[in-house]
PDB file of C-alpha atoms and ligand atoms in Angstrom:
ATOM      1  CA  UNK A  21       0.000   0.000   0.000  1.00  0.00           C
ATOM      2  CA  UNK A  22       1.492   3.781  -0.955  1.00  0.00           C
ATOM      3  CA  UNK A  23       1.542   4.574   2.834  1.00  0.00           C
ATOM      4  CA  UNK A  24       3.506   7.160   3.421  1.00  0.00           C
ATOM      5  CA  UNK A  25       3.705   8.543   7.167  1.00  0.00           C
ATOM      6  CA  UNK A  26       2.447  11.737   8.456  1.00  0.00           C
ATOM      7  CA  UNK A  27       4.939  14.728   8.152  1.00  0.00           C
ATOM      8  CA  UNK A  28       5.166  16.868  11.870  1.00  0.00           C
ATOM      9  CA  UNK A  29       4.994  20.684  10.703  1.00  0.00           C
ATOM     10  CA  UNK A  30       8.418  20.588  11.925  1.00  0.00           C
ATOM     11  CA  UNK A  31      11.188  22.602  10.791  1.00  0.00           C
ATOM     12  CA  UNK A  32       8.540  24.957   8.728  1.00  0.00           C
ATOM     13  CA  UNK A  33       7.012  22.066   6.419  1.00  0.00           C
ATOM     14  CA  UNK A  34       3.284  20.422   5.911  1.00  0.00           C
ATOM     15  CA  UNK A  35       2.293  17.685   4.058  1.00  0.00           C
ATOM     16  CA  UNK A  36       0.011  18.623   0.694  1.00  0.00           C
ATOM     17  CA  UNK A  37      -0.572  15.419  -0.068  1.00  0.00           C
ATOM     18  CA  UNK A  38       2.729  13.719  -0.492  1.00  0.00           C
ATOM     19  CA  UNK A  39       4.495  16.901  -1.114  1.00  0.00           C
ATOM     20  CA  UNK A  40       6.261  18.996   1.699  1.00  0.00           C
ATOM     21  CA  UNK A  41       5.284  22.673   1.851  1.00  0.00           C
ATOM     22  CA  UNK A  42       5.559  25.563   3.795  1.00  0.00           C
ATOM     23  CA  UNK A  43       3.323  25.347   6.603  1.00  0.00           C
ATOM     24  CA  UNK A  44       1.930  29.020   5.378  1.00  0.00           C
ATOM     25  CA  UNK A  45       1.420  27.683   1.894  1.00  0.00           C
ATOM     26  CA  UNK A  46      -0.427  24.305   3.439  1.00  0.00           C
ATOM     27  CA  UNK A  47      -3.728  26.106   4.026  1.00  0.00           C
ATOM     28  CA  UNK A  48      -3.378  28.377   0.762  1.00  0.00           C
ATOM     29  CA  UNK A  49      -3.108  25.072  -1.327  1.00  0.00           C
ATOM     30  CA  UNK A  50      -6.046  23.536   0.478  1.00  0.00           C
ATOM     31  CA  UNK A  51      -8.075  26.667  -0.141  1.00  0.00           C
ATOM     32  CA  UNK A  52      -8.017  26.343  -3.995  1.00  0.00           C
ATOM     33  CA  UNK A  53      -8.956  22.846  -3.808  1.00  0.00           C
ATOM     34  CA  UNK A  54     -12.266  23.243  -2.283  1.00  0.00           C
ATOM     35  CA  UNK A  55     -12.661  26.599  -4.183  1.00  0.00           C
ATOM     36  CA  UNK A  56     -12.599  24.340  -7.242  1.00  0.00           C
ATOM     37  CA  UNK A  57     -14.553  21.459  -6.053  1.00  0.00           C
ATOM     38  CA  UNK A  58     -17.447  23.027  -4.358  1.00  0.00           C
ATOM     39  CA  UNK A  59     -19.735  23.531  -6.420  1.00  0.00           C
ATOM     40  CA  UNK A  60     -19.648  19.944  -7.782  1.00  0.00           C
ATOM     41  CA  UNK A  61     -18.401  18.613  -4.369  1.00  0.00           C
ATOM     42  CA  UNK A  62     -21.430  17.105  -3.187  1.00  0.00           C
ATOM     43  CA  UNK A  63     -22.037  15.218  -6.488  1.00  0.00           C
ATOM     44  CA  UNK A  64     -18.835  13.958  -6.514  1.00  0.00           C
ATOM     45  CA  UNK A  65     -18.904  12.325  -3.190  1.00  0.00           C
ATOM     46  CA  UNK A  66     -21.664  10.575  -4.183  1.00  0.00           C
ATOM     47  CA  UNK A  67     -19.932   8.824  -7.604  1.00  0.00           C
ATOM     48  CA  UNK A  68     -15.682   8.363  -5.880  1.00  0.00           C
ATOM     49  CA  UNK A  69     -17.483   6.846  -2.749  1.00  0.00           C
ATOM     50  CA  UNK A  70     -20.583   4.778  -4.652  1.00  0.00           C
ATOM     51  CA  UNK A  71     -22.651   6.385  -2.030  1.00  0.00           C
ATOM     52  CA  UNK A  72     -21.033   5.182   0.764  1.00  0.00           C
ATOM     53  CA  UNK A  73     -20.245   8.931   2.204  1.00  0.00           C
ATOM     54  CA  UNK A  74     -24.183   8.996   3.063  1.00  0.00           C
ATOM     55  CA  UNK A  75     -24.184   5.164   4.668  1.00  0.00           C
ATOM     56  CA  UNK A  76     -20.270   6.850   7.153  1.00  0.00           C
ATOM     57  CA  UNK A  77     -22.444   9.785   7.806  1.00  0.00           C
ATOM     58  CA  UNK A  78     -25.401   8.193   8.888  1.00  0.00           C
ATOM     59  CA  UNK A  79     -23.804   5.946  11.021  1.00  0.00           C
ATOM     60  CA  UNK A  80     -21.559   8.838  12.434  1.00  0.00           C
ATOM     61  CA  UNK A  81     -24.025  10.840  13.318  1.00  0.00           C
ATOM     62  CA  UNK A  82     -25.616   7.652  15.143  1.00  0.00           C
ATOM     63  CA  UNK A  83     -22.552   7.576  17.081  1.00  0.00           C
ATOM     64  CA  UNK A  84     -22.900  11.522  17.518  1.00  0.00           C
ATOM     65  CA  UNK A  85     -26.422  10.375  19.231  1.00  0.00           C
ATOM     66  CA  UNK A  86     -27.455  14.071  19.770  1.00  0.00           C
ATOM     67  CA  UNK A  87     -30.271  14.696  22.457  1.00  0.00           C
ATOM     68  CA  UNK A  88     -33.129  17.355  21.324  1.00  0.00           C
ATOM     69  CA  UNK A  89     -31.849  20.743  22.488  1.00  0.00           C
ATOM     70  CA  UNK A  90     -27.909  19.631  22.316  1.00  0.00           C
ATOM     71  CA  UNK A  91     -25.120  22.497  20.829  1.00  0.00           C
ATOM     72  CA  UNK A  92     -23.539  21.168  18.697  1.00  0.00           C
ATOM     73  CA  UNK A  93     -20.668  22.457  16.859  1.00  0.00           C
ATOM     74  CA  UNK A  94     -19.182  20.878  13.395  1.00  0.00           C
ATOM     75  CA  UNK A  95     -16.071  22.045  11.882  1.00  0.00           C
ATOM     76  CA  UNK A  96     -14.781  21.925   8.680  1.00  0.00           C
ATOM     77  CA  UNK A  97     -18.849  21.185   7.521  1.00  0.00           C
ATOM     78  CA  UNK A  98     -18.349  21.767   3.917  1.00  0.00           C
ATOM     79  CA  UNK A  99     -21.697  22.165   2.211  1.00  0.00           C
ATOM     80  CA  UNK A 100     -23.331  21.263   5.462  1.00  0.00           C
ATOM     81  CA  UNK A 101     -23.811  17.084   5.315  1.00  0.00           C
ATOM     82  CA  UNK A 102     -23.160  16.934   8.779  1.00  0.00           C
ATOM     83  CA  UNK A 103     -24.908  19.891  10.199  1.00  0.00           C
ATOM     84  CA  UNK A 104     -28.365  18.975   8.456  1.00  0.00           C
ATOM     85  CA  UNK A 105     -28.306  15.744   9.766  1.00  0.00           C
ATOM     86  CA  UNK A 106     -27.444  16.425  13.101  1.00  0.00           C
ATOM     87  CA  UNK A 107     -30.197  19.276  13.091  1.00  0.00           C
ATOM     88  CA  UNK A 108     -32.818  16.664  11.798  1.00  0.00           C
ATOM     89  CA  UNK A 109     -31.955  14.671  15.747  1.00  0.00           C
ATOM     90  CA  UNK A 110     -32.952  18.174  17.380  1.00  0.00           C
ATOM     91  CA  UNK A 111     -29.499  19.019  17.858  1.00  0.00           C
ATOM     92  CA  UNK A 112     -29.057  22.825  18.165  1.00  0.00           C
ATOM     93  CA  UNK A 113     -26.101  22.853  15.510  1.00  0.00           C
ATOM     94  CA  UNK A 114     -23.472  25.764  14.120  1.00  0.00           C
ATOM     95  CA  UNK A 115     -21.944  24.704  10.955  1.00  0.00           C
ATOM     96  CA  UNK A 116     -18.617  26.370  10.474  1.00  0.00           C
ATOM     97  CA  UNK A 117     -15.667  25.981   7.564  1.00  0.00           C
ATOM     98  CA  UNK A 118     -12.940  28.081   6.579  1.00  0.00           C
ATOM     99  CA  UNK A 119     -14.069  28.501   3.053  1.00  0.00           C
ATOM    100  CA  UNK A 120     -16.780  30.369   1.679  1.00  0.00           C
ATOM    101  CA  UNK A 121     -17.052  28.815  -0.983  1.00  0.00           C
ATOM    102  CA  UNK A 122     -17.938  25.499   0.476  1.00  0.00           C
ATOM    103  CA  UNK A 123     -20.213  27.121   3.168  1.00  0.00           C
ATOM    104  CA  UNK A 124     -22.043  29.015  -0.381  1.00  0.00           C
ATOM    105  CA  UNK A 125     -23.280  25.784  -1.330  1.00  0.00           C
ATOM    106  CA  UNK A 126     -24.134  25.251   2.278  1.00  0.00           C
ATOM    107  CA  UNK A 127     -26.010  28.133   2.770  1.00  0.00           C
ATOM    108  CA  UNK A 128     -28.025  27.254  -0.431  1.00  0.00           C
ATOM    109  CA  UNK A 129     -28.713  23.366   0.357  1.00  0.00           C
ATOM    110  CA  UNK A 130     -29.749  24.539   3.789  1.00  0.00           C
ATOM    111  CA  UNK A 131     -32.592  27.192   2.183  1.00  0.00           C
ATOM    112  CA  UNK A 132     -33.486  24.517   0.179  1.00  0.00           C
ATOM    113  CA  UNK A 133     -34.306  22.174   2.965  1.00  0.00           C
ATOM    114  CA  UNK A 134     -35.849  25.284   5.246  1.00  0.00           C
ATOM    115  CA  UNK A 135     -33.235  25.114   7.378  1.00  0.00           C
ATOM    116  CA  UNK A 136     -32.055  28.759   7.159  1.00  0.00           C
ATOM    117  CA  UNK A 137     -32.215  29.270  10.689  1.00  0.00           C
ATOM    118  CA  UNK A 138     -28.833  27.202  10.745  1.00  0.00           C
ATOM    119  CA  UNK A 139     -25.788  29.683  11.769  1.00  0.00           C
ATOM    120  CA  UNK A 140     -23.338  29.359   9.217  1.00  0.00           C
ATOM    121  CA  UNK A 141     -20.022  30.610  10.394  1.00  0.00           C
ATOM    122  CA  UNK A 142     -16.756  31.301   8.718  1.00  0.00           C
ATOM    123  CA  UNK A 143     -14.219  29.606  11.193  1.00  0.00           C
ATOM    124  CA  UNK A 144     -10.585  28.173  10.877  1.00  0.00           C
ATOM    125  CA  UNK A 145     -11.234  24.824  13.460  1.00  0.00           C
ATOM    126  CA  UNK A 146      -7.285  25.691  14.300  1.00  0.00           C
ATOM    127  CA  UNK A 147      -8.383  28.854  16.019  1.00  0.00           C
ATOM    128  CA  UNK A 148     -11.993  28.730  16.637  1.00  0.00           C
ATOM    129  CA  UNK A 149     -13.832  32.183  17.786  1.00  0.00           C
ATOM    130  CA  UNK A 150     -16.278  30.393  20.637  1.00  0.00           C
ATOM    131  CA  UNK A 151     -15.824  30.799  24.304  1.00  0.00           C
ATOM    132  CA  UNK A 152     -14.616  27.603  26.225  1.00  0.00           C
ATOM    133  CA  UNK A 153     -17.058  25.103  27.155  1.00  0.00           C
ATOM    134  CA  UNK A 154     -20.084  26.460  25.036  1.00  0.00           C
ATOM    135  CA  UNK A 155     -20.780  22.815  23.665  1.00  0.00           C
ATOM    136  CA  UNK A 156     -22.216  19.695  24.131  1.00  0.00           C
ATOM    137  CA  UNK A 157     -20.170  18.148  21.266  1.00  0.00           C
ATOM    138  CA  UNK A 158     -17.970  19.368  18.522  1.00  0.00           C
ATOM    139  CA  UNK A 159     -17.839  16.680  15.076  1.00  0.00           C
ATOM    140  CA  UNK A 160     -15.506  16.799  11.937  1.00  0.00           C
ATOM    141  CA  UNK A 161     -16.095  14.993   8.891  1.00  0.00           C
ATOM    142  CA  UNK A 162     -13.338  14.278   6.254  1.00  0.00           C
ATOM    143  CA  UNK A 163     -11.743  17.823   7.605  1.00  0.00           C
ATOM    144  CA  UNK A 164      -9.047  16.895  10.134  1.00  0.00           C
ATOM    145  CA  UNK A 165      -7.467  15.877   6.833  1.00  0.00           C
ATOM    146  CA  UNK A 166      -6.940  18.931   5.322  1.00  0.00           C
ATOM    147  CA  UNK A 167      -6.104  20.838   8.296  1.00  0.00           C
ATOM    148  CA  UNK A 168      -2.635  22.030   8.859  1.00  0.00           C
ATOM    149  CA  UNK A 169      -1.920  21.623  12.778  1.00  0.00           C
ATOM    150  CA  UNK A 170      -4.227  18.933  13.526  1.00  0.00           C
ATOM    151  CA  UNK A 171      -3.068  18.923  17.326  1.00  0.00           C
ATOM    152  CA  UNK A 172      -4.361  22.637  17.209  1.00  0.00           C
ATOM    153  CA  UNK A 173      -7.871  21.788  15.834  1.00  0.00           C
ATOM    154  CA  UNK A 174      -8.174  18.632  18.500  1.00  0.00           C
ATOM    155  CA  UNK A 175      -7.024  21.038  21.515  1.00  0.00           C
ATOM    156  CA  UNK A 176      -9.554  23.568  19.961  1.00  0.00           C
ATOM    157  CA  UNK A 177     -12.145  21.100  20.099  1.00  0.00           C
ATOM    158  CA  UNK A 178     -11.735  19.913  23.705  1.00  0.00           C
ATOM    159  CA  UNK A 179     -10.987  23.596  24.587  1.00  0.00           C
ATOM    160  CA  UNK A 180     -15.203  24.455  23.387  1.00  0.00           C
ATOM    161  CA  UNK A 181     -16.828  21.590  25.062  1.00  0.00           C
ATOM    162  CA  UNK A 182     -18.208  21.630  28.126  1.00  0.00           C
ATOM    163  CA  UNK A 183     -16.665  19.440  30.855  1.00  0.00           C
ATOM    164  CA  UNK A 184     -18.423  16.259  29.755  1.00  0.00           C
ATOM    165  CA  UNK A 185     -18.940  17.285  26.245  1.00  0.00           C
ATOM    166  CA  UNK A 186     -17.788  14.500  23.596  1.00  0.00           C
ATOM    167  CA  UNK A 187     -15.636  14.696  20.425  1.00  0.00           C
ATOM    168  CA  UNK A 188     -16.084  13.132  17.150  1.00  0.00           C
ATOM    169  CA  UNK A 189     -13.383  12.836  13.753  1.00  0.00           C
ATOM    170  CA  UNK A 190     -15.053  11.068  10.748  1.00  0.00           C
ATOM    171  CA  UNK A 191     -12.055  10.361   8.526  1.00  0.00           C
ATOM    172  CA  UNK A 192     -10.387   8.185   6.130  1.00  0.00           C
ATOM    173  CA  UNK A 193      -7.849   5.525   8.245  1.00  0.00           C
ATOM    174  CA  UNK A 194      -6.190   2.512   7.132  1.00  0.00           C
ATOM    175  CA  UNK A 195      -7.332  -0.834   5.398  1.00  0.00           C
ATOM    176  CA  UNK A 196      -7.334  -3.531   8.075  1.00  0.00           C
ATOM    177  CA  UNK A 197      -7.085  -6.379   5.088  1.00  0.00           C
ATOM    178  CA  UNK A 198      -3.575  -5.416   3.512  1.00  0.00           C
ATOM    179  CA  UNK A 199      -4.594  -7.668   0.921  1.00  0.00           C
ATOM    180  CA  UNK A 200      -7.041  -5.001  -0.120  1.00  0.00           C
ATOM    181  CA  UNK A 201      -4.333  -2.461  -0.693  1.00  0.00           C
ATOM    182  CA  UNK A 202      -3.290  -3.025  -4.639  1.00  0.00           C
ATOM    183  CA  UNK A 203      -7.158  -2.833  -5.555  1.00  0.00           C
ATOM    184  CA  UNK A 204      -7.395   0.223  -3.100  1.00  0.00           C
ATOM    185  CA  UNK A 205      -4.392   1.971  -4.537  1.00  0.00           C
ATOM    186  CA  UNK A 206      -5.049   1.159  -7.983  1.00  0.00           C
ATOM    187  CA  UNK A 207      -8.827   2.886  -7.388  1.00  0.00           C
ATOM    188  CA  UNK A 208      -7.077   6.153  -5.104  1.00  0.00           C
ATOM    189  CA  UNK A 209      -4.448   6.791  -8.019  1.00  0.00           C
ATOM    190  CA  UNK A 210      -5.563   5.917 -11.097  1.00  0.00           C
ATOM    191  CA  UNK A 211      -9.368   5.905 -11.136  1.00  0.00           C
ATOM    192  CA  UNK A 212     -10.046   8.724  -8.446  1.00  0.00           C
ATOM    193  CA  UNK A 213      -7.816  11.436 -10.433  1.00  0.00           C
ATOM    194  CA  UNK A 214      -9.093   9.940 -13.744  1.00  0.00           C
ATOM    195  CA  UNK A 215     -12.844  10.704 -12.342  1.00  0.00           C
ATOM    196  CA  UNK A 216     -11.775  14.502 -11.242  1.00  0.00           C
ATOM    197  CA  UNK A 217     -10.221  14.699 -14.443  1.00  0.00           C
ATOM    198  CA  UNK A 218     -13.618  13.928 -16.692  1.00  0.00           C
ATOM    199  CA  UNK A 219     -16.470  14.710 -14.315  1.00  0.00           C
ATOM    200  CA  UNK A 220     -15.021  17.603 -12.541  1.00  0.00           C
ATOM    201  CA  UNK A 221     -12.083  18.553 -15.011  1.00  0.00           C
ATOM    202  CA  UNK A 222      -9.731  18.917 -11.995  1.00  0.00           C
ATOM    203  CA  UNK A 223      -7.512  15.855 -11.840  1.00  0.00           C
ATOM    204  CA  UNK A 224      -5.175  17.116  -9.576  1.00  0.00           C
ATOM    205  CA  UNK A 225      -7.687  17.909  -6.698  1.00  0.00           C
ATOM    206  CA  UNK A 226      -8.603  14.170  -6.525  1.00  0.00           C
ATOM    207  CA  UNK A 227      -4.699  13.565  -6.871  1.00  0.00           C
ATOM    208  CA  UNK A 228      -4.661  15.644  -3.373  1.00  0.00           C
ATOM    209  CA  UNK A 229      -7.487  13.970  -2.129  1.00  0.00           C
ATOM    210  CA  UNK A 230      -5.621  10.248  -2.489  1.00  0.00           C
ATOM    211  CA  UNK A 231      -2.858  11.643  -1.272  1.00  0.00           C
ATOM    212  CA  UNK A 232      -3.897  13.403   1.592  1.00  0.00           C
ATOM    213  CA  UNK A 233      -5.711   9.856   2.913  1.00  0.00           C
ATOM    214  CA  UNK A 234      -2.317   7.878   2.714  1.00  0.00           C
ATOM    215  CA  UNK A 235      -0.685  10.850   4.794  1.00  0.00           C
ATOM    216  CA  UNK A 236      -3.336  10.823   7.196  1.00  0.00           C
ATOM    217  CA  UNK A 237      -2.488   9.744  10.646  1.00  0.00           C
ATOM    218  CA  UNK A 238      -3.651   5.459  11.092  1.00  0.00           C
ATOM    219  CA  UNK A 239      -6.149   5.045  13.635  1.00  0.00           C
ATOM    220  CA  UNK A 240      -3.744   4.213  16.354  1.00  0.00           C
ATOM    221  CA  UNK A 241      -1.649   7.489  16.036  1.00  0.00           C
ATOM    222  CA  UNK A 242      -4.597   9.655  15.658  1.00  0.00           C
ATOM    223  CA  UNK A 243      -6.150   8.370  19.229  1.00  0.00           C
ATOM    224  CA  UNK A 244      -2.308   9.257  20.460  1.00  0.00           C
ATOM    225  CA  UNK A 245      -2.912  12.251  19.348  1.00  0.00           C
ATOM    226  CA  UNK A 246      -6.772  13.142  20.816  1.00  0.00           C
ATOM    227  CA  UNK A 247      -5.460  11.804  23.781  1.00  0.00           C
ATOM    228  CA  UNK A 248      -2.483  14.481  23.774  1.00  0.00           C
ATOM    229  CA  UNK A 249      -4.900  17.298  23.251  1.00  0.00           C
ATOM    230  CA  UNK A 250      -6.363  15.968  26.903  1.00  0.00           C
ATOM    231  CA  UNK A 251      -9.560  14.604  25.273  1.00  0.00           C
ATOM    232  CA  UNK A 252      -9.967  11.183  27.624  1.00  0.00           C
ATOM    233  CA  UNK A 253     -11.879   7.551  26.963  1.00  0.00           C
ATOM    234  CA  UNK A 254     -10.442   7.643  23.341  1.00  0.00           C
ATOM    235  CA  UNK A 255     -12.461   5.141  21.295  1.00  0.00           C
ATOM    236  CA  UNK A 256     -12.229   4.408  17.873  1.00  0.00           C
ATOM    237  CA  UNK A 257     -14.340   2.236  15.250  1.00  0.00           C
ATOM    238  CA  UNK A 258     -13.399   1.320  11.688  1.00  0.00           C
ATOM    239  CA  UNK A 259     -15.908   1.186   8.727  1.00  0.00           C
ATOM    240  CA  UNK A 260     -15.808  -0.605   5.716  1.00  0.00           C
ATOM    241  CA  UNK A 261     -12.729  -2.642   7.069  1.00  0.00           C
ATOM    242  CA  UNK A 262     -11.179   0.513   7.608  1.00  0.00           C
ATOM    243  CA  UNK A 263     -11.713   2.856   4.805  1.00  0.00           C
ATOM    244  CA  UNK A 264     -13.119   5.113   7.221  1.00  0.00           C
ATOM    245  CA  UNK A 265     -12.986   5.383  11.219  1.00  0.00           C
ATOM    246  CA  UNK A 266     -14.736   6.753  13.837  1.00  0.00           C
ATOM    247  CA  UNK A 267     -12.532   8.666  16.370  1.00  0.00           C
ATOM    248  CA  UNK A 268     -14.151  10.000  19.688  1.00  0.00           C
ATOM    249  CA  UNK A 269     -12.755  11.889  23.293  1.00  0.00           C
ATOM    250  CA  UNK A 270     -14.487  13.168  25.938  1.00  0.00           C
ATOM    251  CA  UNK A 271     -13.753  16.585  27.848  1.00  0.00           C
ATOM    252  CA  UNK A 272     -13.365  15.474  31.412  1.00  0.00           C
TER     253      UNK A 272
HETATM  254  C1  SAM B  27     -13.718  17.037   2.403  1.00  0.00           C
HETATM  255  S1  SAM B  27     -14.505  18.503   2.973  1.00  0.00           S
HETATM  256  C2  SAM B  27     -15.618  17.875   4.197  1.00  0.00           C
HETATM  257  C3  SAM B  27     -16.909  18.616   4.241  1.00  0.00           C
HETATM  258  C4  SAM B  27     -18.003  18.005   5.120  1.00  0.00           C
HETATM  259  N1  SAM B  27     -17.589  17.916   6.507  1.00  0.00           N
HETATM  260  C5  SAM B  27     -18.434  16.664   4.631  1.00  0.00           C
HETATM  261  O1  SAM B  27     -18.256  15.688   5.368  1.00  0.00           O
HETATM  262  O2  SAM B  27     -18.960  16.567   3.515  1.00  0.00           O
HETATM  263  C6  SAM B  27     -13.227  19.230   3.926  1.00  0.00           C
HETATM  264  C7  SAM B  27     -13.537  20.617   4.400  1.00  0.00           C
HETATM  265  O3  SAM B  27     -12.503  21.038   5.303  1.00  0.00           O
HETATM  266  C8  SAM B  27     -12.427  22.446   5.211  1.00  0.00           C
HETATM  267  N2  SAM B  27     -11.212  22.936   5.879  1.00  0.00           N
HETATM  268  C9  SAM B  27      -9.938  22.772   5.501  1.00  0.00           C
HETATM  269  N3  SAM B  27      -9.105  23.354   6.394  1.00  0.00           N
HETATM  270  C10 SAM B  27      -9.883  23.885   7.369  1.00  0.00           C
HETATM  271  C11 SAM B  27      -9.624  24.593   8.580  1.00  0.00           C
HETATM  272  N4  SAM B  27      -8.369  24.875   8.971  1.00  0.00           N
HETATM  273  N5  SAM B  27     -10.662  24.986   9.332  1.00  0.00           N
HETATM  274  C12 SAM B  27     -11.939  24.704   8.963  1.00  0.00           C
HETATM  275  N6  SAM B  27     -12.246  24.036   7.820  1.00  0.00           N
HETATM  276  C13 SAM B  27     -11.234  23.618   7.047  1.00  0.00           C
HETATM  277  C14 SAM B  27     -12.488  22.687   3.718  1.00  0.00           C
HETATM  278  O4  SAM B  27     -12.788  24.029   3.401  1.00  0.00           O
HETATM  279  C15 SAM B  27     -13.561  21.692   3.306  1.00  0.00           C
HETATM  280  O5  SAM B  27     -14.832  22.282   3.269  1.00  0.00           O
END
């Protein structure tokens, strides 16, 4: 499998995918992806994944298991999968991103379901403007990813929930059949840019997007690491033999 391990943002450098680059430049780069994709992002989750984004979410947010009346804050929302869902339970939710482009086509879906009452907030999860303890739970879906200090956005996340409060990461892990990994590779690097390329005439987003996943922190090293941003009971839970996981800490 092209693993490659994740790159510390030591000595000024960032993994974009399995390129180094300035840790200024990492969030620049990340930018014009989802400037390009966004208006065709949603569609284009549902044909690279066959669906299966909707069948991780649901299940996510089952893990999320919101009470009526909960806050609930998700970063790095996107076009607002997440955030709809979670309102559907009741949840009192605030959908945030750093890109307005993404959170345009969130805005939008959300007026088209009558859910304008949603706040929709422009928010970097690495430095998030809410006062400590304001939540009942903060989730991130297929964001942690992109996000340059990922230690940052995991302290920022314990540092808004209330004592109590629980944490949630939907994100792409590791295969737990290595015998899967030729047929996974050959889909992330030949069929996933080949896809961009035609559908959304951007190969080289859904280069980033393959490469970013093999960068990504396994499941083991990413509960080291929600456990170093003082999040306790770290659990995780692989789906789809480990396509995806389920990370989740609680604010003691
Ligand atoms: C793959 S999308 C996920 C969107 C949505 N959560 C979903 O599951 O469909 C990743 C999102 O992360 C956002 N993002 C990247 N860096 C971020 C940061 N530092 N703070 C907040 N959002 C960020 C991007 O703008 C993008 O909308």
């Amino acid at each position: 499998m092209q693993d490659k391990q994740p790159q510390p943002a030591a000595g000024g450098t960032a993994d974009f995918g399995f390129t180094q680059v300035p840790v200024a430049e990492k969030a620049v780069l990340v930018r014009g992806v989802f400037d390009r994709v966004a208006r065709r992002y949603d569609l284009m989750n549902d044909l690279l994944s066959f669906s299966a984004h909707r069948l991780w979410k649901r299940i996510f947010i089952n893990a999320v298991n919101p009470r009526p009346g909960d806050r609930v804050l998700d970063l790095a929302g996107g076009t607002g999968d997440i955030a709809f869902k979670l309102r559907e339970r009741g949840a009192d939710v605030v959908l945030t991103d750093i890109n307005p482009a993404m959170l345009g086509v969130g805005r939008d879906r959300a007026l088209d379901r009558g859910l304008a009452d949603i706040p929709v907030i422009a928010a970097d999860a690495e430095h998030l403007p809410f006062r400590d303890g304001g939540f009942d739970a903060v989730t991130i879906a297929f964001g942690l990813r992109n996000c340059t200090d990922k230690s940052a956005v995991l302290r920022e996340a314990r540092r808004v929930l209330r004592p109590g409060g629980k944490f949630f990461c939907l994100e792409f892990s590791r295969l737990e059949v290595a015998a899967l990994a030729p047929l996974y590779d050959a889909y992330s690097f030949r069929v996933l840019p080949w896809l961009g390329g035609r559908v959304a005439r951007d190969a080289e987003s859904y280069r980033y997007l393959a490469e970013s996943i093999r960068t990504f922190p396994p499941q083991a090293e990413l509960a080291r690491m929600l456990g170093e941003a003082g999040l306790k009971m770290v659990a995780h839970r692989n789906l789809s033999g480990g396509v995806v996981a389920i990370h989740s800490g609680r604010r003691l």
